[in-house]
Amino acid sequence: PRPRHRDLARRRLPMERDASPMVEMFTLFPHESAAVMQRGIEFGIVCSSALVLHCVALVIWAPPSDDGDCWDGFLRWLCVARILLAAPRPYFWVRTRR
């Protein structure tokens, strides 16, 4: 009988006997694991960019309320803070991509 793929990998790569399934997956399939991680990071970039663009739209186009409610101003400043804190992200995304 042919040896199974896992058995061959276990002989080639030293692993702890009680290694978690995640560690085993990364050890057995490093390229595929890296591709999945990269797609997860790219999906996070898209979601983060959409949220920041939403904050930009709120700050630019949403008029402040006239009823004297302080929450609108507070939420607007939170959006501004999110925009400012997200400003350096594209630099690090490009830098990590290289």
Short mmCIF file of N, CA and C in Angstrom, two decimals:
data_model
loop_
_atom_site.label_atom_id
_atom_site.label_comp_id
_atom_site.label_asym_id
_atom_site.label_seq_id
_atom_site.Cartn_x
_atom_site.Cartn_y
_atom_site.Cartn_z
N PRO A 1 0.82 -1.20 0.00
CA PRO A 1 0.00 0.00 0.00
C PRO A 1 0.86 1.26 0.00
N ARG A 2 0.36 2.29 -0.68
CA ARG A 2 1.06 3.58 -0.75
C ARG A 2 0.95 4.33 0.57
N PRO A 3 2.06 4.93 1.04
CA PRO A 3 1.95 5.73 2.27
C PRO A 3 1.14 7.00 2.02
N ARG A 4 0.41 7.40 3.01
CA ARG A 4 -0.41 8.60 2.89
C ARG A 4 0.46 9.85 2.90
N HIS A 5 -0.08 10.95 2.35
CA HIS A 5 0.64 12.22 2.24
C HIS A 5 1.09 12.73 3.61
N ARG A 6 0.19 12.62 4.58
CA ARG A 6 0.54 13.10 5.93
C ARG A 6 1.69 12.32 6.53
N ASP A 7 1.68 11.01 6.31
CA ASP A 7 2.76 10.20 6.86
C ASP A 7 4.10 10.59 6.25
N LEU A 8 4.12 10.85 4.96
CA LEU A 8 5.36 11.28 4.30
C LEU A 8 5.82 12.63 4.85
N ALA A 9 4.88 13.54 5.02
CA ALA A 9 5.24 14.87 5.52
C ALA A 9 5.74 14.80 6.95
N ARG A 10 5.15 13.94 7.73
CA ARG A 10 5.60 13.82 9.13
C ARG A 10 7.00 13.25 9.20
N ARG A 11 7.34 12.38 8.28
CA ARG A 11 8.70 11.86 8.28
C ARG A 11 9.71 12.91 7.85
N ARG A 12 9.30 13.78 6.91
CA ARG A 12 10.22 14.79 6.40
C ARG A 12 10.36 15.98 7.34
N LEU A 13 9.25 16.43 7.95
CA LEU A 13 9.25 17.63 8.75
C LEU A 13 9.10 17.30 10.23
N PRO A 14 10.05 17.74 11.05
CA PRO A 14 9.90 17.46 12.47
C PRO A 14 8.78 18.32 13.06
N MET A 15 7.81 17.66 13.67
CA MET A 15 6.69 18.37 14.30
C MET A 15 6.46 17.76 15.68
N GLU A 16 5.94 18.57 16.55
CA GLU A 16 5.58 18.04 17.85
C GLU A 16 4.39 17.09 17.69
N ARG A 17 4.31 16.13 18.55
CA ARG A 17 3.22 15.16 18.47
C ARG A 17 1.87 15.81 18.78
N ASP A 18 1.86 16.79 19.67
CA ASP A 18 0.60 17.43 20.05
C ASP A 18 0.41 18.77 19.35
N ALA A 19 0.94 18.90 18.15
CA ALA A 19 0.79 20.15 17.39
C ALA A 19 -0.67 20.35 17.01
N SER A 20 -1.08 21.59 17.01
CA SER A 20 -2.47 21.89 16.67
C SER A 20 -2.71 21.65 15.18
N PRO A 21 -3.97 21.48 14.79
CA PRO A 21 -4.26 21.28 13.36
C PRO A 21 -3.81 22.46 12.50
N MET A 22 -3.84 23.67 13.07
CA MET A 22 -3.41 24.84 12.33
C MET A 22 -1.90 24.78 12.04
N VAL A 23 -1.13 24.40 13.03
CA VAL A 23 0.32 24.27 12.84
C VAL A 23 0.62 23.17 11.83
N GLU A 24 -0.13 22.09 11.92
CA GLU A 24 0.07 20.99 10.98
C GLU A 24 -0.25 21.43 9.55
N MET A 25 -1.34 22.21 9.40
CA MET A 25 -1.71 22.69 8.06
C MET A 25 -0.62 23.60 7.49
N PHE A 26 -0.11 24.53 8.31
CA PHE A 26 0.95 25.43 7.83
C PHE A 26 2.22 24.66 7.51
N THR A 27 2.48 23.60 8.24
CA THR A 27 3.69 22.82 7.98
C THR A 27 3.55 21.98 6.72
N LEU A 28 2.37 21.39 6.54
CA LEU A 28 2.17 20.52 5.39
C LEU A 28 1.96 21.29 4.09
N PHE A 29 1.30 22.45 4.17
CA PHE A 29 0.96 23.21 2.97
C PHE A 29 1.38 24.68 3.13
N PRO A 30 2.68 24.97 3.13
CA PRO A 30 3.12 26.35 3.38
C PRO A 30 2.71 27.33 2.28
N HIS A 31 2.77 26.93 1.03
CA HIS A 31 2.44 27.85 -0.07
C HIS A 31 0.95 28.17 -0.09
N GLU A 32 0.14 27.14 0.08
CA GLU A 32 -1.30 27.35 0.09
C GLU A 32 -1.72 28.18 1.28
N SER A 33 -1.09 27.95 2.44
CA SER A 33 -1.40 28.73 3.63
C SER A 33 -1.04 30.19 3.44
N ALA A 34 0.10 30.43 2.80
CA ALA A 34 0.50 31.82 2.53
C ALA A 34 -0.47 32.49 1.58
N ALA A 35 -0.95 31.75 0.59
CA ALA A 35 -1.92 32.33 -0.36
C ALA A 35 -3.23 32.69 0.34
N VAL A 36 -3.69 31.82 1.23
CA VAL A 36 -4.92 32.10 1.98
C VAL A 36 -4.72 33.30 2.89
N MET A 37 -3.57 33.38 3.55
CA MET A 37 -3.30 34.53 4.42
C MET A 37 -3.26 35.82 3.60
N GLN A 38 -2.64 35.77 2.43
CA GLN A 38 -2.56 36.96 1.58
C GLN A 38 -3.94 37.41 1.15
N ARG A 39 -4.81 36.48 0.76
CA ARG A 39 -6.18 36.85 0.37
C ARG A 39 -6.95 37.43 1.55
N GLY A 40 -6.71 36.91 2.74
CA GLY A 40 -7.36 37.46 3.93
C GLY A 40 -6.92 38.88 4.20
N ILE A 41 -5.63 39.15 4.04
CA ILE A 41 -5.11 40.51 4.22
C ILE A 41 -5.68 41.44 3.17
N GLU A 42 -5.75 40.98 1.92
CA GLU A 42 -6.30 41.82 0.85
C GLU A 42 -7.78 42.11 1.09
N PHE A 43 -8.53 41.13 1.57
CA PHE A 43 -9.94 41.35 1.89
C PHE A 43 -10.08 42.36 3.03
N GLY A 44 -9.20 42.28 4.01
CA GLY A 44 -9.19 43.25 5.11
C GLY A 44 -8.89 44.66 4.62
N ILE A 45 -8.00 44.77 3.65
CA ILE A 45 -7.67 46.08 3.07
C ILE A 45 -8.90 46.67 2.38
N VAL A 46 -9.62 45.84 1.63
CA VAL A 46 -10.82 46.32 0.93
C VAL A 46 -11.88 46.78 1.93
N CYS A 47 -12.11 45.98 2.97
CA CYS A 47 -13.12 46.34 3.97
C CYS A 47 -12.73 47.61 4.73
N SER A 48 -11.46 47.70 5.10
CA SER A 48 -10.99 48.89 5.81
C SER A 48 -11.11 50.13 4.94
N SER A 49 -10.76 50.00 3.67
CA SER A 49 -10.87 51.14 2.76
C SER A 49 -12.32 51.58 2.60
N ALA A 50 -13.23 50.62 2.52
CA ALA A 50 -14.66 50.96 2.40
C ALA A 50 -15.15 51.69 3.64
N LEU A 51 -14.73 51.28 4.81
CA LEU A 51 -15.15 51.96 6.04
C LEU A 51 -14.59 53.37 6.12
N VAL A 52 -13.34 53.54 5.70
CA VAL A 52 -12.74 54.88 5.73
C VAL A 52 -13.43 55.78 4.70
N LEU A 53 -13.74 55.25 3.53
CA LEU A 53 -14.46 56.05 2.53
C LEU A 53 -15.85 56.43 3.04
N HIS A 54 -16.48 55.55 3.77
CA HIS A 54 -17.77 55.87 4.37
C HIS A 54 -17.62 57.01 5.37
N CYS A 55 -16.58 56.98 6.17
CA CYS A 55 -16.34 58.07 7.13
C CYS A 55 -16.07 59.39 6.39
N VAL A 56 -15.31 59.32 5.30
CA VAL A 56 -15.05 60.53 4.50
C VAL A 56 -16.36 61.09 3.97
N ALA A 57 -17.22 60.22 3.47
CA ALA A 57 -18.52 60.68 2.95
C ALA A 57 -19.36 61.30 4.06
N LEU A 58 -19.35 60.71 5.24
CA LEU A 58 -20.11 61.28 6.36
C LEU A 58 -19.59 62.65 6.76
N VAL A 59 -18.28 62.78 6.82
CA VAL A 59 -17.70 64.06 7.24
C VAL A 59 -17.98 65.14 6.19
N ILE A 60 -17.90 64.78 4.92
CA ILE A 60 -18.06 65.79 3.87
C ILE A 60 -19.53 66.14 3.63
N TRP A 61 -20.40 65.13 3.51
CA TRP A 61 -21.75 65.39 3.02
C TRP A 61 -22.84 65.38 4.08
N ALA A 62 -22.62 64.80 5.23
CA ALA A 62 -23.68 64.74 6.24
C ALA A 62 -23.74 66.07 6.99
N PRO A 63 -24.86 66.77 6.91
CA PRO A 63 -24.95 68.05 7.61
C PRO A 63 -25.12 67.84 9.11
N PRO A 64 -24.53 68.71 9.91
CA PRO A 64 -24.73 68.60 11.36
C PRO A 64 -26.18 68.93 11.71
N SER A 65 -26.66 68.30 12.75
CA SER A 65 -28.06 68.54 13.13
C SER A 65 -28.19 69.92 13.78
N ASP A 66 -29.39 70.49 13.66
CA ASP A 66 -29.65 71.83 14.19
C ASP A 66 -30.32 71.79 15.56
N ASP A 67 -30.58 70.61 16.10
CA ASP A 67 -31.30 70.54 17.36
C ASP A 67 -30.40 70.67 18.58
N GLY A 68 -29.14 70.95 18.39
CA GLY A 68 -28.23 71.17 19.51
C GLY A 68 -27.71 69.89 20.14
N ASP A 69 -27.91 68.77 19.47
CA ASP A 69 -27.44 67.49 20.00
C ASP A 69 -25.93 67.41 19.83
N CYS A 70 -25.23 67.11 20.91
CA CYS A 70 -23.76 67.07 20.84
C CYS A 70 -23.25 65.76 20.24
N TRP A 71 -24.09 64.75 20.08
CA TRP A 71 -23.64 63.47 19.57
C TRP A 71 -23.20 63.56 18.11
N ASP A 72 -23.85 64.40 17.33
CA ASP A 72 -23.45 64.53 15.93
C ASP A 72 -22.01 65.03 15.81
N GLY A 73 -21.69 66.05 16.57
CA GLY A 73 -20.32 66.57 16.55
C GLY A 73 -19.32 65.55 17.05
N PHE A 74 -19.69 64.83 18.11
CA PHE A 74 -18.81 63.81 18.66
C PHE A 74 -18.55 62.71 17.64
N LEU A 75 -19.61 62.23 16.99
CA LEU A 75 -19.45 61.18 15.98
C LEU A 75 -18.68 61.68 14.76
N ARG A 76 -18.88 62.94 14.41
CA ARG A 76 -18.11 63.50 13.29
C ARG A 76 -16.63 63.52 13.62
N TRP A 77 -16.26 63.90 14.85
CA TRP A 77 -14.86 63.91 15.24
C TRP A 77 -14.28 62.50 15.33
N LEU A 78 -15.11 61.53 15.69
CA LEU A 78 -14.63 60.14 15.66
C LEU A 78 -14.34 59.70 14.23
N CYS A 79 -15.17 60.13 13.28
CA CYS A 79 -14.91 59.82 11.87
C CYS A 79 -13.62 60.49 11.40
N VAL A 80 -13.42 61.73 11.79
CA VAL A 80 -12.19 62.43 11.42
C VAL A 80 -10.98 61.70 12.01
N ALA A 81 -11.10 61.25 13.26
CA ALA A 81 -9.99 60.52 13.89
C ALA A 81 -9.71 59.22 13.14
N ARG A 82 -10.77 58.53 12.73
CA ARG A 82 -10.58 57.29 11.97
C ARG A 82 -9.87 57.55 10.64
N ILE A 83 -10.24 58.64 9.98
CA ILE A 83 -9.62 58.99 8.70
C ILE A 83 -8.14 59.30 8.91
N LEU A 84 -7.84 60.08 9.94
CA LEU A 84 -6.44 60.44 10.20
C LEU A 84 -5.60 59.23 10.60
N LEU A 85 -6.18 58.34 11.40
CA LEU A 85 -5.43 57.16 11.82
C LEU A 85 -5.25 56.15 10.69
N ALA A 86 -6.13 56.20 9.70
CA ALA A 86 -6.01 55.29 8.57
C ALA A 86 -5.10 55.84 7.47
N ALA A 87 -4.71 57.07 7.57
CA ALA A 87 -3.89 57.69 6.51
C ALA A 87 -2.57 56.96 6.25
N PRO A 88 -1.84 56.50 7.27
CA PRO A 88 -0.57 55.81 6.96
C PRO A 88 -0.72 54.39 6.46
N ARG A 89 -1.90 53.81 6.51
CA ARG A 89 -2.07 52.41 6.12
C ARG A 89 -1.65 52.10 4.69
N PRO A 90 -2.03 52.89 3.68
CA PRO A 90 -1.61 52.53 2.32
C PRO A 90 -0.09 52.44 2.16
N TYR A 91 0.65 53.28 2.86
CA TYR A 91 2.11 53.21 2.80
C TYR A 91 2.59 51.84 3.27
N PHE A 92 2.05 51.37 4.38
CA PHE A 92 2.48 50.08 4.92
C PHE A 92 1.96 48.92 4.06
N TRP A 93 0.79 49.07 3.45
CA TRP A 93 0.28 48.03 2.56
C TRP A 93 1.21 47.85 1.37
N VAL A 94 1.61 48.96 0.77
CA VAL A 94 2.51 48.89 -0.39
C VAL A 94 3.87 48.35 0.04
N ARG A 95 4.34 48.80 1.17
CA ARG A 95 5.65 48.35 1.66
C ARG A 95 5.65 46.86 1.97
N THR A 96 4.56 46.35 2.54
CA THR A 96 4.48 44.92 2.85
C THR A 96 4.31 44.09 1.61
N ARG A 97 3.69 44.64 0.61
CA ARG A 97 3.43 43.91 -0.64
C ARG A 97 4.72 43.59 -1.40
N ARG A 98 5.73 44.42 -1.23
CA ARG A 98 6.99 44.22 -1.96
C ARG A 98 7.77 43.07 -1.45
#
